[in-house]
Amino acid sequence: MPVSKVVRRLERDFGLKVSESAIRKWVTRAAQVIGDQKEKLEPQVISETSGVLCIDEAYSGALGILLATNPNQKDELVGYLVSHDSFDSEDVEKFHLKLKENGIEPDQVVTDESALYPEVIKTVWPKTRHQLCLFHMSQKLVNIAKKAVRDIRKSIPKPPRKDSQQVTKKTRELVEKVLDLHSSGVASRKLARDFSISRNTIKKWLSDPDKFLRKYRSSPKNDIVSTKRLNKGEQSETHSAELVAEGWESWDQIKDIREVLIKLAFDISSNKGYGSDEIQKRYQQVLGSPLAPKIVEIRNFVESWYSIWTLDEEALPNLETAQRSWEELADRKLLFVEHHFGKFQSRMTNRLFDSLSFYFQREDFQSTNNSAERYARVVKKIQKASYRIRSKHHLADRVLLQELMRRKRIQNEDLYLSNPCQI
């Protein structure tokens, strides 16, 4: 928790009044004591490291940190590199080489799609499987699907204003009055002030009066028309700029679907499915509208993607079955949303499938680098302004202390039994 809260908590729970500066000194001193033992304790960290590493970089303010974690040991921190700048290929290579020098030889390394990693991993660990994070790839698909739903919603006809005829008539009368007064010698500045209209608007009206009189003229489409309300099966008079759009039952249905798509966009685009009755009800509403074929095509694509990677309860997915499903999805003909998913499909090559499916080979292999992501969030929290940690040295010490405290809580070990290597 932030140092300021620690001060209040100590006073509330133990009656101790301690200043924030004293607490920061204690933390710094503890980190220095730990740092003095770092070289002796590194071998134990290396011996605990399994065949899997998750690597990721994180940025917070002016500082960046490159992390390597062991997901099979409760997200144990294996190594880290702190920098004042963004990381380049040289930094990443230095990080990997130092891990190798310390005896780290993983069977699998999991990263996101950053261009910093592929060549470095291939050079430093030629036999290591480089697994691309399946979560990041799936997140890209989710974002594409959500955009497709948003675009479909934008294409829905907008209900006309019920007072469109009245507004048009009033605007025309206002234009005519402004033109008459101006022709009688009233200045445009006074007209703008009297009618609370922008001077630029009045200048436009005066520049081409005929154009704006034509624009606001009364026309048949602005009349009150008799429309059939199909949802009630009766004739009624309604203020409408035009008949209900083709395929739709009523303007009320259009309004409902517009609202439903806002609430349903994430469920359509993700692997969460339709768990609750409320979501099922919304989905059925959409299926009863002219948008059904487009929404079904989006949902089928998303479900097909996640079915490729679905783990059986007792075994890993079958690689051959998964690859067939991958190829079928890559070649699927889309009728309505090809312009959204086409680029994603073009990326679905056999090479990409191999990079995403290495975790099929062993039960201890990981499909995502969420382990490093989780640790990065911890680091960002540490580096909040309330801690006033803005130097490489202090952040490195604080990360080290955080890791050892975490191990003590998880394993109930002595605080100084093991220590990750700072690179």
Tab-separated table of C-alpha atoms in Angstrom:
chain	number	residue	atom	x	y	z
A	1	MET	CA	0.000	0.000	0.000
A	2	PRO	CA	1.138	3.640	-0.371
A	3	VAL	CA	3.471	4.907	2.313
A	4	SER	CA	0.917	7.502	3.459
A	5	LYS	CA	-1.582	4.705	4.172
A	6	VAL	CA	1.069	2.709	6.057
A	7	VAL	CA	1.508	5.680	8.387
A	8	ARG	CA	-2.217	5.839	9.129
A	9	ARG	CA	-2.520	2.055	9.480
A	10	LEU	CA	0.355	1.851	12.005
A	11	GLU	CA	-1.219	4.567	14.083
A	12	ARG	CA	-4.702	3.008	13.899
A	13	ASP	CA	-3.719	-0.613	14.599
A	14	PHE	CA	-0.668	-0.255	16.856
A	15	GLY	CA	-0.742	3.304	18.185
A	16	LEU	CA	2.639	4.015	16.555
A	17	LYS	CA	3.330	7.429	15.040
A	18	VAL	CA	5.956	7.006	12.319
A	19	SER	CA	6.867	9.534	9.636
A	20	GLU	CA	6.759	8.710	5.924
A	21	SER	CA	10.480	9.463	5.576
A	22	ALA	CA	11.298	6.901	8.298
A	23	ILE	CA	9.319	4.200	6.512
A	24	ARG	CA	11.082	4.942	3.214
A	25	LYS	CA	14.444	4.706	4.979
A	26	TRP	CA	13.488	1.306	6.430
A	27	VAL	CA	12.492	0.025	3.004
A	28	THR	CA	15.682	1.320	1.392
A	29	ARG	CA	17.841	-0.141	4.169
A	30	ALA	CA	16.150	-3.527	3.858
A	31	ALA	CA	16.744	-3.528	0.115
A	32	GLN	CA	20.420	-2.696	0.642
A	33	VAL	CA	20.835	-5.590	3.088
A	34	ILE	CA	19.258	-7.945	0.576
A	35	GLY	CA	21.368	-6.573	-2.251
A	36	ASP	CA	24.547	-7.355	-0.338
A	37	GLN	CA	23.643	-11.066	-0.406
A	38	LYS	CA	22.568	-11.106	-4.062
A	39	GLU	CA	25.637	-12.819	-5.546
A	40	LYS	CA	25.515	-15.651	-2.999
A	41	LEU	CA	21.825	-16.336	-3.470
A	42	GLU	CA	21.531	-16.208	-7.271
A	43	PRO	CA	22.384	-19.933	-7.772
A	44	GLN	CA	19.302	-20.965	-5.800
A	45	VAL	CA	17.030	-18.899	-8.067
A	46	ILE	CA	18.611	-20.457	-11.149
A	47	SER	CA	18.212	-23.973	-9.779
A	48	GLU	CA	14.519	-23.321	-9.112
A	49	THR	CA	13.859	-22.088	-12.637
A	50	SER	CA	11.791	-24.503	-14.719
A	51	GLY	CA	11.869	-24.906	-18.487
A	52	VAL	CA	9.503	-21.985	-19.091
A	53	LEU	CA	10.145	-18.236	-19.023
A	54	CYS	CA	7.649	-15.418	-19.572
A	55	ILE	CA	9.286	-12.182	-20.685
A	56	ASP	CA	7.744	-8.744	-21.003
A	57	GLU	CA	8.671	-5.087	-20.739
A	58	ALA	CA	6.660	-2.480	-18.826
A	59	TYR	CA	6.847	1.294	-18.630
A	60	SER	CA	5.762	3.594	-15.840
A	61	GLY	CA	6.534	7.262	-16.033
A	62	ALA	CA	10.153	7.789	-17.019
A	63	LEU	CA	11.247	4.288	-16.049
A	64	GLY	CA	10.994	0.993	-17.873
A	65	ILE	CA	11.579	-2.526	-16.596
A	66	LEU	CA	12.231	-5.740	-18.535
A	67	LEU	CA	11.035	-8.808	-16.625
A	68	ALA	CA	11.554	-12.566	-16.806
A	69	THR	CA	9.279	-14.705	-14.636
A	70	ASN	CA	8.789	-18.398	-13.974
A	71	PRO	CA	5.042	-19.130	-14.373
A	72	ASN	CA	5.408	-22.674	-13.034
A	73	GLN	CA	6.777	-21.376	-9.730
A	74	LYS	CA	3.927	-19.017	-8.797
A	75	ASP	CA	5.189	-16.203	-11.050
A	76	GLU	CA	8.644	-16.221	-9.505
A	77	LEU	CA	10.857	-13.346	-10.661
A	78	VAL	CA	13.946	-14.714	-12.424
A	79	GLY	CA	15.582	-11.551	-13.745
A	80	TYR	CA	14.944	-7.883	-14.413
A	81	LEU	CA	16.528	-4.876	-16.090
A	82	VAL	CA	15.623	-1.273	-15.218
A	83	SER	CA	16.100	1.557	-17.702
A	84	HIS	CA	15.426	5.288	-17.975
A	85	ASP	CA	14.604	4.876	-21.669
A	86	SER	CA	12.549	2.517	-23.802
A	87	PHE	CA	14.251	-0.800	-24.500
A	88	ASP	CA	15.910	-1.502	-27.845
A	89	SER	CA	17.266	-4.706	-29.373
A	90	GLU	CA	20.660	-4.239	-27.678
A	91	ASP	CA	19.049	-4.041	-24.228
A	92	VAL	CA	16.970	-7.144	-24.911
A	93	GLU	CA	20.001	-9.071	-26.182
A	94	LYS	CA	22.016	-8.043	-23.152
A	95	PHE	CA	19.186	-9.238	-20.893
A	96	HIS	CA	18.929	-12.644	-22.583
A	97	LEU	CA	22.702	-13.173	-22.676
A	98	LYS	CA	22.980	-12.450	-18.969
A	99	LEU	CA	20.231	-14.971	-18.230
A	100	LYS	CA	22.135	-17.537	-20.290
A	101	GLU	CA	25.398	-16.742	-18.519
A	102	ASN	CA	23.638	-17.384	-15.228
A	103	GLY	CA	22.701	-20.864	-16.427
A	104	ILE	CA	19.132	-20.225	-17.608
A	105	GLU	CA	18.366	-22.549	-20.556
A	106	PRO	CA	14.559	-22.612	-21.016
A	107	ASP	CA	12.698	-25.021	-23.265
A	108	GLN	CA	10.003	-22.412	-23.926
A	109	VAL	CA	9.996	-18.595	-23.862
A	110	VAL	CA	6.658	-16.784	-24.012
A	111	THR	CA	6.448	-13.168	-25.228
A	112	ASP	CA	4.001	-10.878	-26.967
A	113	GLU	CA	4.372	-9.990	-30.645
A	114	SER	CA	6.992	-7.311	-30.059
A	115	ALA	CA	9.690	-7.300	-32.740
A	116	LEU	CA	12.354	-7.093	-30.008
A	117	TYR	CA	12.298	-10.806	-29.169
A	118	PRO	CA	12.270	-13.261	-32.123
A	119	GLU	CA	15.813	-12.779	-33.441
A	120	VAL	CA	17.351	-12.450	-29.985
A	121	ILE	CA	15.737	-15.669	-28.728
A	122	LYS	CA	16.762	-17.493	-31.899
A	123	THR	CA	20.368	-16.317	-31.429
A	124	VAL	CA	20.751	-16.851	-27.672
A	125	TRP	CA	18.692	-20.049	-27.331
A	126	PRO	CA	18.523	-21.725	-30.774
A	127	LYS	CA	16.682	-24.809	-29.480
A	128	THR	CA	14.139	-22.921	-27.392
A	129	ARG	CA	10.503	-22.813	-28.499
A	130	HIS	CA	9.357	-19.204	-28.875
A	131	GLN	CA	5.669	-19.147	-27.937
A	132	LEU	CA	3.675	-16.063	-28.933
A	133	CYS	CA	1.169	-15.010	-26.293
A	134	LEU	CA	-2.220	-16.421	-27.256
A	135	PHE	CA	-4.002	-13.888	-25.066
A	136	HIS	CA	-2.553	-10.929	-26.991
A	137	MET	CA	-3.497	-12.488	-30.327
A	138	SER	CA	-7.012	-13.247	-29.107
A	139	GLN	CA	-7.308	-9.694	-27.801
A	140	LYS	CA	-6.630	-8.377	-31.294
A	141	LEU	CA	-9.467	-10.510	-32.618
A	142	VAL	CA	-11.784	-9.268	-29.856
A	143	ASN	CA	-10.984	-5.652	-30.770
A	144	ILE	CA	-11.711	-6.345	-34.444
A	145	ALA	CA	-15.027	-7.984	-33.552
A	146	LYS	CA	-16.028	-5.097	-31.281
A	147	LYS	CA	-15.269	-2.622	-34.063
A	148	ALA	CA	-17.388	-4.688	-36.460
A	149	VAL	CA	-20.309	-4.552	-34.010
A	150	ARG	CA	-19.852	-0.779	-33.598
A	151	ASP	CA	-19.831	-0.267	-37.373
A	152	ILE	CA	-22.974	-2.376	-37.763
A	153	ARG	CA	-24.672	-0.276	-35.108
A	154	LYS	CA	-23.686	2.913	-36.938
A	155	SER	CA	-25.322	1.567	-40.093
A	156	ILE	CA	-28.712	1.216	-38.370
A	157	PRO	CA	-31.233	3.799	-39.672
A	158	LYS	CA	-31.782	6.649	-37.243
A	159	PRO	CA	-35.376	7.369	-36.248
A	160	PRO	CA	-36.526	10.720	-37.667
A	161	ARG	CA	-37.279	13.652	-35.447
A	162	LYS	CA	-40.987	13.790	-34.740
A	163	ASP	CA	-40.995	17.580	-35.047
A	164	SER	CA	-38.987	17.706	-38.286
A	165	GLN	CA	-41.745	19.557	-40.179
A	166	GLN	CA	-42.134	22.095	-37.411
A	167	VAL	CA	-38.388	22.706	-37.136
A	168	THR	CA	-38.077	23.183	-40.908
A	169	LYS	CA	-40.959	25.643	-40.944
A	170	LYS	CA	-39.593	27.682	-38.024
A	171	THR	CA	-36.110	27.823	-39.526
A	172	ARG	CA	-37.466	29.027	-42.862
A	173	GLU	CA	-39.498	31.720	-41.124
A	174	LEU	CA	-36.396	32.816	-39.222
A	175	VAL	CA	-34.328	33.020	-42.407
A	176	GLU	CA	-37.034	35.067	-44.118
A	177	LYS	CA	-37.294	37.450	-41.146
A	178	VAL	CA	-33.514	37.949	-41.024
A	179	LEU	CA	-33.419	38.656	-44.777
A	180	ASP	CA	-36.286	41.161	-44.532
A	181	LEU	CA	-34.729	43.037	-41.614
A	182	HIS	CA	-31.319	43.135	-43.276
A	183	SER	CA	-32.831	44.477	-46.490
A	184	SER	CA	-34.477	47.245	-44.436
A	185	GLY	CA	-31.088	48.332	-43.107
A	186	VAL	CA	-30.596	46.336	-39.865
A	187	ALA	CA	-26.935	45.406	-39.390
A	188	SER	CA	-25.909	41.740	-39.213
A	189	ARG	CA	-24.286	42.358	-35.825
A	190	LYS	CA	-27.618	43.563	-34.374
A	191	LEU	CA	-29.462	40.642	-35.995
A	192	ALA	CA	-27.056	38.183	-34.416
A	193	ARG	CA	-27.542	39.806	-31.015
A	194	ASP	CA	-31.342	40.048	-31.241
A	195	PHE	CA	-31.929	36.510	-32.485
A	196	SER	CA	-29.005	34.831	-30.586
A	197	ILE	CA	-27.564	33.530	-33.840
A	198	SER	CA	-23.909	33.321	-34.830
A	199	ARG	CA	-22.791	36.153	-37.129
A	200	ASN	CA	-21.159	33.562	-39.369
A	201	THR	CA	-24.530	31.821	-39.788
A	202	ILE	CA	-26.214	35.093	-40.725
A	203	LYS	CA	-23.414	35.863	-43.200
A	204	LYS	CA	-24.007	32.472	-44.855
A	205	TRP	CA	-27.730	33.164	-45.137
A	206	LEU	CA	-27.074	36.598	-46.636
A	207	SER	CA	-24.461	35.291	-49.081
A	208	ASP	CA	-26.935	32.975	-50.830
A	209	PRO	CA	-30.523	33.515	-49.636
A	210	ASP	CA	-32.101	31.294	-52.295
A	211	LYS	CA	-29.936	28.342	-51.317
A	212	PHE	CA	-31.041	28.394	-47.683
A	213	LEU	CA	-34.690	29.079	-48.488
A	214	ARG	CA	-34.640	25.992	-50.708
A	215	LYS	CA	-32.905	23.999	-47.964
A	216	TYR	CA	-35.649	24.725	-45.432
A	217	ARG	CA	-38.607	24.534	-47.805
A	218	SER	CA	-41.608	22.379	-46.948
A	219	SER	CA	-41.663	19.089	-48.867
A	220	PRO	CA	-43.854	15.980	-48.990
A	221	LYS	CA	-41.357	13.932	-46.993
A	222	ASN	CA	-41.746	16.334	-44.062
A	223	ASP	CA	-45.515	15.849	-43.933
A	224	ILE	CA	-47.308	13.725	-41.387
A	225	VAL	CA	-47.773	10.338	-43.012
A	226	SER	CA	-49.830	7.337	-42.075
A	227	THR	CA	-47.620	4.308	-41.305
A	228	LYS	CA	-48.543	0.783	-40.351
A	229	ARG	CA	-47.242	-0.261	-36.966
A	230	LEU	CA	-46.544	-3.886	-37.677
A	231	ASN	CA	-45.796	-4.692	-34.067
A	232	LYS	CA	-49.369	-3.721	-33.108
A	233	GLY	CA	-51.085	-4.668	-36.363
A	234	GLU	CA	-53.018	-1.407	-36.602
A	235	GLN	CA	-52.987	1.883	-38.479
A	236	SER	CA	-51.941	4.942	-36.556
A	237	GLU	CA	-50.901	8.477	-37.267
A	238	THR	CA	-47.281	9.236	-36.409
A	239	HIS	CA	-44.913	12.062	-37.058
A	240	SER	CA	-42.322	10.456	-39.336
A	241	ALA	CA	-39.931	11.837	-41.924
A	242	GLU	CA	-40.320	8.600	-43.877
A	243	LEU	CA	-41.766	5.118	-43.588
A	244	VAL	CA	-40.011	2.624	-41.317
A	245	ALA	CA	-36.775	1.394	-42.914
A	246	GLU	CA	-37.096	-1.764	-44.972
A	247	GLY	CA	-36.925	-4.987	-42.972
A	248	TRP	CA	-37.594	-3.325	-39.618
A	249	GLU	CA	-40.893	-3.629	-37.748
A	250	SER	CA	-40.944	-0.189	-36.194
A	251	TRP	CA	-38.786	2.699	-35.093
A	252	ASP	CA	-39.158	1.410	-31.536
A	253	GLN	CA	-37.478	-1.843	-32.586
A	254	ILE	CA	-34.639	0.119	-34.174
A	255	LYS	CA	-34.185	2.126	-30.987
A	256	ASP	CA	-34.148	-1.042	-28.857
A	257	ILE	CA	-31.571	-2.776	-31.057
A	258	ARG	CA	-29.287	0.252	-30.964
A	259	GLU	CA	-29.325	0.128	-27.155
A	260	VAL	CA	-28.972	-3.671	-27.006
A	261	LEU	CA	-25.862	-3.671	-29.229
A	262	ILE	CA	-24.109	-1.292	-26.838
A	263	LYS	CA	-24.652	-3.717	-23.949
A	264	LEU	CA	-23.992	-6.839	-26.010
A	265	ALA	CA	-20.885	-5.763	-27.948
A	266	PHE	CA	-18.374	-7.360	-25.564
A	267	ASP	CA	-20.330	-10.618	-25.208
A	268	ILE	CA	-20.548	-10.999	-28.985
A	269	SER	CA	-16.815	-10.306	-29.386
A	270	SER	CA	-15.318	-12.406	-26.571
A	271	ASN	CA	-15.243	-15.991	-25.388
A	272	LYS	CA	-17.509	-15.262	-22.420
A	273	GLY	CA	-20.572	-16.503	-24.291
A	274	TYR	CA	-24.120	-15.870	-23.163
A	275	GLY	CA	-24.154	-17.109	-19.611
A	276	SER	CA	-27.016	-15.135	-18.092
A	277	ASP	CA	-30.673	-15.120	-19.059
A	278	GLU	CA	-30.508	-11.370	-19.590
A	279	ILE	CA	-27.728	-11.673	-22.156
A	280	GLN	CA	-29.571	-14.523	-23.883
A	281	LYS	CA	-32.664	-12.339	-24.103
A	282	ARG	CA	-30.688	-9.498	-25.678
A	283	TYR	CA	-29.084	-11.828	-28.173
A	284	GLN	CA	-32.488	-13.177	-29.217
A	285	GLN	CA	-33.645	-9.608	-29.763
A	286	VAL	CA	-30.778	-9.070	-32.208
A	287	LEU	CA	-31.509	-12.366	-33.966
A	288	GLY	CA	-35.051	-11.154	-34.569
A	289	SER	CA	-33.800	-8.086	-36.457
A	290	PRO	CA	-32.385	-7.576	-39.984
A	291	LEU	CA	-28.907	-7.482	-38.389
A	292	ALA	CA	-29.033	-11.191	-37.495
A	293	PRO	CA	-26.870	-12.520	-40.417
A	294	LYS	CA	-24.057	-10.050	-39.690
A	295	ILE	CA	-24.035	-10.602	-35.930
A	296	VAL	CA	-24.190	-14.389	-36.343
A	297	GLU	CA	-21.219	-14.265	-38.734
A	298	ILE	CA	-19.166	-12.284	-36.213
A	299	ARG	CA	-20.120	-14.583	-33.352
A	300	ASN	CA	-19.378	-17.737	-35.340
A	301	PHE	CA	-15.925	-16.433	-36.266
A	302	VAL	CA	-15.084	-15.618	-32.638
A	303	GLU	CA	-16.379	-18.976	-31.360
A	304	SER	CA	-14.428	-20.840	-34.049
A	305	TRP	CA	-11.237	-19.039	-33.020
A	306	TYR	CA	-11.570	-19.955	-29.351
A	307	SER	CA	-12.566	-23.533	-30.147
A	308	ILE	CA	-9.135	-24.035	-31.752
A	309	TRP	CA	-7.411	-23.487	-28.408
A	310	THR	CA	-9.960	-24.962	-26.016
A	311	LEU	CA	-8.348	-27.325	-23.562
A	312	ASP	CA	-10.002	-30.626	-22.839
A	313	GLU	CA	-10.506	-31.250	-19.127
A	314	GLU	CA	-8.026	-34.105	-19.039
A	315	ALA	CA	-5.707	-33.631	-22.006
A	316	LEU	CA	-4.075	-31.111	-24.288
A	317	PRO	CA	-5.854	-30.256	-27.555
A	318	ASN	CA	-5.178	-32.500	-30.500
A	319	LEU	CA	-2.650	-30.709	-32.706
A	320	GLU	CA	-3.955	-32.090	-35.995
A	321	THR	CA	-7.565	-31.213	-35.171
A	322	ALA	CA	-6.546	-27.721	-34.102
A	323	GLN	CA	-4.590	-27.140	-37.309
A	324	ARG	CA	-7.529	-28.238	-39.465
A	325	SER	CA	-9.789	-25.843	-37.590
A	326	TRP	CA	-7.191	-23.095	-38.041
A	327	GLU	CA	-6.987	-23.642	-41.798
A	328	GLU	CA	-10.782	-23.771	-42.126
A	329	LEU	CA	-11.130	-20.465	-40.299
A	330	ALA	CA	-8.358	-18.844	-42.352
A	331	ASP	CA	-10.119	-19.846	-45.599
A	332	ARG	CA	-13.682	-19.137	-44.452
A	333	LYS	CA	-15.674	-16.973	-46.852
A	334	LEU	CA	-17.311	-14.078	-45.072
A	335	LEU	CA	-20.356	-12.447	-46.642
A	336	PHE	CA	-20.875	-9.431	-44.398
A	337	VAL	CA	-17.742	-8.656	-42.335
A	338	GLU	CA	-14.914	-9.646	-44.675
A	339	HIS	CA	-13.602	-6.070	-44.630
A	340	HIS	CA	-13.187	-6.341	-40.851
A	341	PHE	CA	-11.730	-9.850	-40.523
A	342	GLY	CA	-9.977	-10.190	-43.893
A	343	LYS	CA	-6.651	-8.750	-42.703
A	344	PHE	CA	-6.717	-10.980	-39.625
A	345	GLN	CA	-7.397	-14.026	-41.804
A	346	SER	CA	-4.475	-13.138	-44.090
A	347	ARG	CA	-2.171	-13.369	-41.055
A	348	MET	CA	-3.379	-16.870	-40.171
A	349	THR	CA	-0.474	-18.737	-41.744
A	350	ASN	CA	0.933	-22.120	-40.721
A	351	ARG	CA	3.976	-20.356	-39.324
A	352	LEU	CA	1.839	-18.267	-36.988
A	353	PHE	CA	-0.099	-21.363	-35.932
A	354	ASP	CA	3.166	-23.065	-34.970
A	355	SER	CA	4.190	-20.060	-32.867
A	356	LEU	CA	0.864	-20.066	-31.032
A	357	SER	CA	0.562	-23.838	-30.511
A	358	PHE	CA	3.908	-24.836	-28.977
A	359	TYR	CA	2.141	-25.184	-25.620
A	360	PHE	CA	0.308	-28.242	-27.005
A	361	GLN	CA	3.543	-30.228	-26.724
A	362	ARG	CA	4.004	-30.310	-22.947
A	363	GLU	CA	1.709	-29.913	-19.980
A	364	ASP	CA	4.076	-27.466	-18.254
A	365	PHE	CA	4.309	-25.195	-21.331
A	366	GLN	CA	2.372	-21.921	-21.172
A	367	SER	CA	0.092	-20.359	-23.789
A	368	THR	CA	0.396	-16.764	-22.525
A	369	ASN	CA	2.928	-14.480	-20.904
A	370	ASN	CA	0.368	-13.388	-18.309
A	371	SER	CA	2.855	-14.283	-15.597
A	372	ALA	CA	5.141	-11.419	-16.671
A	373	GLU	CA	2.121	-9.156	-17.243
A	374	ARG	CA	0.977	-9.703	-13.668
A	375	TYR	CA	4.399	-8.907	-12.299
A	376	ALA	CA	4.580	-5.783	-14.472
A	377	ARG	CA	1.374	-4.530	-12.857
A	378	VAL	CA	2.963	-5.002	-9.430
A	379	VAL	CA	5.962	-2.941	-10.544
A	380	LYS	CA	3.734	-0.158	-11.853
A	381	LYS	CA	1.960	-0.052	-8.518
A	382	ILE	CA	5.291	0.137	-6.695
A	383	GLN	CA	6.368	3.043	-8.876
A	384	LYS	CA	3.303	5.189	-8.183
A	385	ALA	CA	3.864	8.789	-7.205
A	386	SER	CA	3.033	8.057	-3.567
A	387	TYR	CA	6.271	6.088	-3.287
A	388	ARG	CA	8.358	8.808	-4.969
A	389	ILE	CA	10.462	6.153	-6.668
A	390	ARG	CA	11.986	7.834	-9.694
A	391	SER	CA	15.548	6.508	-9.892
A	392	LYS	CA	16.759	3.242	-11.420
A	393	HIS	CA	18.593	2.299	-8.247
A	394	HIS	CA	15.655	2.766	-5.897
A	395	LEU	CA	13.169	1.036	-8.183
A	396	ALA	CA	15.530	-1.924	-8.647
A	397	ASP	CA	15.933	-2.270	-4.868
A	398	ARG	CA	12.199	-1.972	-4.328
A	399	VAL	CA	11.423	-4.654	-6.927
A	400	LEU	CA	13.938	-6.933	-5.249
A	401	LEU	CA	12.377	-6.411	-1.839
A	402	GLN	CA	8.882	-6.915	-3.263
A	403	GLU	CA	9.862	-10.274	-4.764
A	404	LEU	CA	11.375	-11.577	-1.536
A	405	MET	CA	8.385	-10.473	0.483
A	406	ARG	CA	6.133	-12.241	-2.026
A	407	ARG	CA	8.124	-15.463	-1.660
A	408	LYS	CA	7.932	-15.281	2.088
A	409	ARG	CA	4.142	-14.952	1.970
A	410	ILE	CA	3.711	-17.795	-0.551
A	411	GLN	CA	6.290	-20.282	0.669
A	412	ASN	CA	6.555	-19.232	4.318
A	413	GLU	CA	10.311	-19.190	3.962
A	414	ASP	CA	12.957	-17.053	5.559
A	415	LEU	CA	12.958	-13.618	3.930
A	416	TYR	CA	16.511	-13.929	2.645
A	417	LEU	CA	16.584	-17.517	1.407
A	418	SER	CA	16.497	-16.753	-2.313
A	419	ASN	CA	16.918	-13.837	-4.620
A	420	PRO	CA	16.399	-13.148	-8.341
A	421	CYS	CA	19.298	-11.859	-10.334
A	422	GLN	CA	19.331	-8.202	-11.314
A	423	ILE	CA	20.875	-7.765	-14.778
